[in-house]
Short mmCIF file of C-alpha atoms in Angstrom, two decimals:
data_model
loop_
_atom_site.label_atom_id
_atom_site.label_comp_id
_atom_site.label_asym_id
_atom_site.label_seq_id
_atom_site.Cartn_x
_atom_site.Cartn_y
_atom_site.Cartn_z
CA MET A 1 -65.46 -38.25 33.78
CA SER A 2 -66.17 -35.71 36.86
CA THR A 3 -67.53 -33.19 36.09
CA VAL A 4 -64.31 -31.08 37.47
CA SER A 5 -61.87 -33.59 34.88
CA TRP A 6 -64.50 -32.97 31.84
CA ILE A 7 -64.36 -29.05 31.93
CA THR A 8 -60.45 -28.71 32.97
CA ALA A 9 -60.46 -31.09 29.50
CA ARG A 10 -63.10 -29.20 27.32
CA GLY A 11 -61.24 -26.26 28.28
CA LEU A 12 -57.37 -27.76 27.88
CA PHE A 13 -58.39 -28.56 24.56
CA GLY A 14 -60.51 -25.68 23.32
CA ARG A 15 -57.15 -22.91 24.03
CA ARG A 16 -54.28 -21.85 22.05
CA ARG A 17 -51.90 -23.35 23.92
CA PHE A 18 -52.83 -26.67 23.56
CA LEU A 19 -51.38 -26.50 19.96
CA LEU A 20 -47.89 -25.63 21.35
CA LEU A 21 -47.86 -29.67 22.69
CA PHE A 22 -47.17 -31.55 19.32
CA PRO A 23 -44.46 -29.51 17.46
CA LEU A 24 -41.81 -31.22 19.84
CA PRO A 25 -43.41 -34.43 19.79
CA ALA A 26 -43.47 -34.54 16.16
CA LEU A 27 -39.66 -32.93 16.17
CA LEU A 28 -38.78 -35.95 18.28
CA LEU A 29 -40.45 -38.68 16.20
CA VAL A 30 -39.36 -36.71 12.67
CA LEU A 31 -35.39 -36.96 13.98
CA ALA A 32 -36.28 -40.68 15.13
CA VAL A 33 -37.46 -42.10 12.07
CA THR A 34 -35.37 -40.16 9.67
CA SER A 35 -32.25 -41.37 12.04
CA ARG A 36 -33.48 -45.06 11.31
CA ALA A 37 -34.23 -44.20 7.94
CA LEU A 38 -30.27 -43.50 6.99
CA GLY A 39 -29.09 -45.97 9.13
CA VAL A 40 -27.30 -44.12 11.42
CA ASP A 41 -26.09 -45.67 14.43
CA PRO A 42 -28.60 -45.58 17.19
CA GLY A 43 -25.60 -45.27 19.59
CA GLU A 44 -25.06 -42.03 17.86
CA TRP A 45 -28.77 -40.57 18.08
CA GLY A 46 -30.13 -42.55 20.54
CA PRO A 47 -28.89 -40.65 23.56
CA PRO A 48 -29.24 -37.43 21.81
CA VAL A 49 -32.97 -37.66 20.94
CA LEU A 50 -34.20 -40.01 23.76
CA VAL A 51 -32.56 -37.84 26.19
CA GLY A 52 -31.25 -34.98 25.36
CA LEU A 53 -34.29 -33.94 23.52
CA GLY A 54 -37.56 -36.22 24.65
CA LEU A 55 -36.76 -36.49 28.32
CA ALA A 56 -34.90 -33.25 28.75
CA VAL A 57 -37.14 -31.02 26.67
CA VAL A 58 -39.92 -32.25 25.38
CA LEU A 59 -41.26 -33.77 28.99
CA PRO A 60 -41.19 -31.35 30.64
CA VAL A 61 -41.74 -28.70 28.14
CA VAL A 62 -45.39 -30.16 27.31
CA ALA A 63 -45.87 -30.85 31.03
CA LEU A 64 -45.21 -27.33 32.06
CA ILE A 65 -47.59 -26.16 29.09
CA VAL A 66 -50.25 -28.33 30.10
CA GLY A 67 -49.70 -28.32 34.27
CA THR A 68 -49.41 -24.65 34.22
CA GLY A 69 -52.61 -24.10 31.85
CA VAL A 70 -55.01 -26.72 34.15
CA LEU A 71 -55.80 -24.51 36.75
CA GLY A 72 -53.11 -21.08 36.17
CA ALA A 73 -55.04 -20.59 32.81
CA GLU A 74 -58.46 -20.41 34.91
CA ILE A 75 -57.11 -18.15 37.75
CA ASP A 76 -55.91 -15.70 34.74
CA ASP A 77 -59.32 -15.07 33.32
CA GLY A 78 -61.38 -15.12 36.37
CA THR A 79 -63.26 -18.67 35.43
CA ILE A 80 -61.90 -20.41 38.45
CA VAL A 81 -65.18 -18.32 40.53
CA HIS A 82 -67.13 -20.60 38.49
CA ILE A 83 -65.46 -23.78 40.25
CA LEU A 84 -64.90 -22.03 43.77
CA THR A 85 -68.67 -20.69 44.18
CA LYS A 86 -69.39 -25.11 44.34
CA PRO A 87 -69.25 -26.97 47.58
CA LEU A 88 -66.71 -29.22 46.58
CA PRO A 89 -64.13 -29.96 48.88
CA ARG A 90 -60.99 -28.38 47.39
CA TRP A 91 -58.88 -31.52 47.37
CA GLN A 92 -61.98 -33.18 44.22
CA ILE A 93 -61.24 -30.07 42.43
CA VAL A 94 -57.57 -30.58 42.40
CA LEU A 95 -57.26 -33.85 41.92
CA PRO A 96 -59.26 -34.32 39.39
CA LYS A 97 -57.42 -31.61 37.47
CA LEU A 98 -53.82 -33.52 38.15
CA ALA A 99 -55.54 -36.48 36.58
CA VAL A 100 -56.28 -34.12 33.33
CA ALA A 101 -52.72 -32.80 33.28
CA THR A 102 -50.96 -35.93 33.80
CA GLY A 103 -53.09 -38.19 31.26
CA VAL A 104 -52.45 -35.57 28.48
CA THR A 105 -48.89 -35.12 29.23
CA ALA A 106 -48.33 -38.35 29.05
CA ALA A 107 -49.96 -39.46 25.97
CA THR A 108 -48.39 -36.44 24.13
CA VAL A 109 -45.32 -37.63 25.35
CA ALA A 110 -45.32 -42.04 25.70
CA VAL A 111 -46.33 -42.26 22.19
CA PRO A 112 -43.24 -40.48 19.99
CA LEU A 113 -40.89 -41.82 23.01
CA TYR A 114 -41.99 -45.41 22.90
CA VAL A 115 -41.65 -45.42 18.76
CA ALA A 116 -38.00 -43.57 19.20
CA GLY A 117 -37.59 -46.24 21.85
CA VAL A 118 -38.23 -48.83 19.15
CA LEU A 119 -36.25 -47.42 16.25
CA ALA A 120 -33.37 -47.09 18.55
CA ASP A 121 -33.31 -50.36 20.23
CA SER A 122 -36.41 -52.49 21.65
CA VAL A 123 -39.82 -52.64 22.23
CA ARG A 124 -39.16 -52.88 25.74
CA LEU A 125 -36.98 -50.23 25.76
CA GLY A 126 -40.18 -48.39 23.84
CA LEU A 127 -41.99 -49.63 26.73
CA ALA A 128 -39.93 -48.34 29.59
CA LEU A 129 -39.91 -45.16 28.27
CA ALA A 130 -43.64 -44.57 28.03
CA ALA A 131 -43.95 -45.44 31.55
CA ALA A 132 -40.74 -44.41 33.19
CA SER A 133 -42.50 -40.53 31.01
CA ALA A 134 -45.59 -41.27 32.90
CA LEU A 135 -43.92 -41.43 35.72
CA GLY A 136 -42.14 -38.42 35.36
CA ALA A 137 -45.72 -36.91 33.98
CA LEU A 138 -47.46 -37.07 37.08
CA ALA A 139 -44.29 -35.65 38.73
CA TYR A 140 -43.72 -32.32 37.00
CA SER A 141 -47.73 -32.14 36.79
CA ALA A 142 -47.68 -31.66 40.27
CA LEU A 143 -44.92 -29.55 40.58
CA PHE A 144 -46.35 -27.07 37.68
CA LEU A 145 -50.01 -27.57 38.73
CA ALA A 146 -48.27 -26.21 42.40
CA LEU A 147 -46.47 -23.42 40.70
CA SER A 148 -49.41 -22.27 39.02
CA LEU A 149 -50.87 -21.73 42.35
CA VAL A 150 -48.25 -20.23 44.83
CA THR A 151 -46.93 -17.44 41.98
CA ARG A 152 -48.27 -15.42 39.16
CA ARG A 153 -45.41 -16.44 36.83
CA PRO A 154 -45.42 -20.39 36.94
CA VAL A 155 -44.33 -21.14 33.16
CA LEU A 156 -41.34 -18.39 33.90
CA LEU A 157 -40.09 -20.12 37.14
CA GLY A 158 -40.87 -23.52 35.72
CA LEU A 159 -38.35 -22.82 32.83
CA VAL A 160 -36.02 -21.59 35.79
CA TYR A 161 -36.00 -25.52 37.01
CA VAL A 162 -35.85 -27.38 33.51
CA LEU A 163 -33.53 -25.42 31.91
CA ILE A 164 -31.31 -24.26 34.89
CA TRP A 165 -32.09 -26.65 37.43
CA GLU A 166 -32.15 -29.69 34.85
CA GLY A 167 -30.13 -28.06 31.77
CA LEU A 168 -27.59 -26.73 33.13
CA LEU A 169 -26.84 -27.38 36.60
CA GLY A 170 -27.20 -30.99 36.23
CA ASN A 171 -24.64 -30.98 33.49
CA PHE A 172 -21.92 -29.54 35.68
CA VAL A 173 -22.92 -29.54 39.24
CA SER A 174 -23.48 -33.82 39.91
CA GLY A 175 -25.31 -33.25 43.45
CA THR A 176 -27.71 -31.24 41.70
CA ARG A 177 -29.13 -34.73 39.79
CA VAL A 178 -30.53 -36.28 42.72
CA LEU A 179 -33.57 -32.84 42.82
CA SER A 180 -33.72 -33.24 39.15
CA VAL A 181 -36.99 -35.07 37.49
CA GLN A 182 -35.23 -36.03 34.48
CA GLN A 183 -32.35 -37.95 35.91
CA TRP A 184 -35.41 -39.60 38.17
CA VAL A 185 -36.67 -40.68 34.53
CA ILE A 186 -33.73 -41.87 32.92
CA ALA A 187 -32.47 -44.09 36.26
CA LEU A 188 -36.89 -46.07 35.96
CA ALA A 189 -36.50 -46.36 32.20
CA ASP A 190 -32.74 -47.96 32.51
CA ARG A 191 -33.82 -49.98 35.42
CA MET A 192 -36.96 -51.55 32.95
CA ALA A 193 -35.06 -51.89 30.19
CA PRO A 194 -31.34 -51.54 31.04
CA THR A 195 -29.22 -50.05 27.86
CA GLU A 196 -26.25 -48.25 27.02
CA LEU A 197 -28.38 -45.52 25.47
CA LEU A 198 -29.42 -43.89 28.88
CA SER A 199 -26.87 -43.30 31.46
CA ALA A 200 -28.69 -42.99 35.37
CA THR A 201 -27.14 -40.84 37.50
CA VAL A 202 -29.39 -41.71 40.37
CA SER A 203 -30.37 -44.84 41.82
CA VAL A 204 -33.97 -46.82 41.37
CA PRO A 205 -34.55 -46.48 44.66
CA VAL A 206 -33.95 -42.91 44.93
CA ALA A 207 -35.53 -42.11 41.78
CA ALA A 208 -38.74 -43.87 42.86
CA VAL A 209 -38.63 -42.26 46.43
CA LEU A 210 -38.33 -38.96 45.21
CA THR A 211 -41.08 -39.17 42.40
CA ALA A 212 -43.69 -40.46 45.21
CA VAL A 213 -42.77 -37.28 47.29
CA VAL A 214 -42.91 -34.79 45.01
CA ALA A 215 -46.23 -35.97 43.32
CA ILE A 216 -47.73 -36.19 46.81
CA CYS A 217 -46.17 -32.83 48.57
CA PHE A 218 -46.90 -30.53 45.55
CA THR A 219 -50.35 -32.14 45.77
CA VAL A 220 -51.32 -31.48 49.08
CA LEU A 221 -49.64 -27.65 48.72
CA ALA A 222 -52.00 -27.12 45.89
CA ILE A 223 -54.80 -28.15 48.10
CA ASP A 224 -53.95 -26.07 50.55
CA ARG A 225 -53.56 -23.04 48.47
CA LEU A 226 -56.54 -23.50 46.54
CA ARG A 227 -58.28 -23.34 49.67
CA SER A 228 -56.73 -19.99 50.56
CA PHE A 229 -58.38 -18.28 46.95
CA SER A 230 -61.44 -16.59 48.12
CA VAL A 231 -64.46 -16.25 45.16
CA ALA A 232 -62.33 -13.34 43.90
CA GLY A 233 -59.92 -15.83 43.01
CA GLU A 234 -57.44 -13.57 44.65
CA THR A 235 -55.54 -15.38 48.32
CA SER A 236 -56.60 -14.64 51.19
#
């Protein structure tokens, strides 16, 4: 693990916001285990728990907390100065932080989704949800990391995207779904483990291409924005 990755992970785990990562995944597990224990038909609890909670809420919210925290918190408290004074290319700062954000998000979300998928259908569905959520974690993390460098209110803008664009508009305006990370994750998971519990509205090629495009473009944007930061931590 690089020095930047180590510093990022240590800082992330040492902040109180890290405690915010656990309630939602825990709720997902509790609902899945309880529904299975009570003998509720997976067709009734699967979609709202796996998609409505897991992919629509848990994944993006955890990614938002982590993605905006790996660099945004350092900008807010001024510790970014210690990194900016090092003779490091900006990509050697952004990429390790993106890797930590993606890894933490994927680990936090993939495990409960895997368990819930197994309880709802099969091991194959559990693995598909875990793999697809990891890809979604990469796209979300790149997006939210870039937001933390573009605006002083990345959490607010991130919530607007998750709640308004993906949640509200995604349910009523079908055209917005093609630009929804949530829908890309559903499409990829459904391709790996076809099931009636998942309802994909975006084709797999589109989902795969757009996931890669978002991850790459927002990573490049983050690197470019970080280059404009002076040692004082302000954009030039």
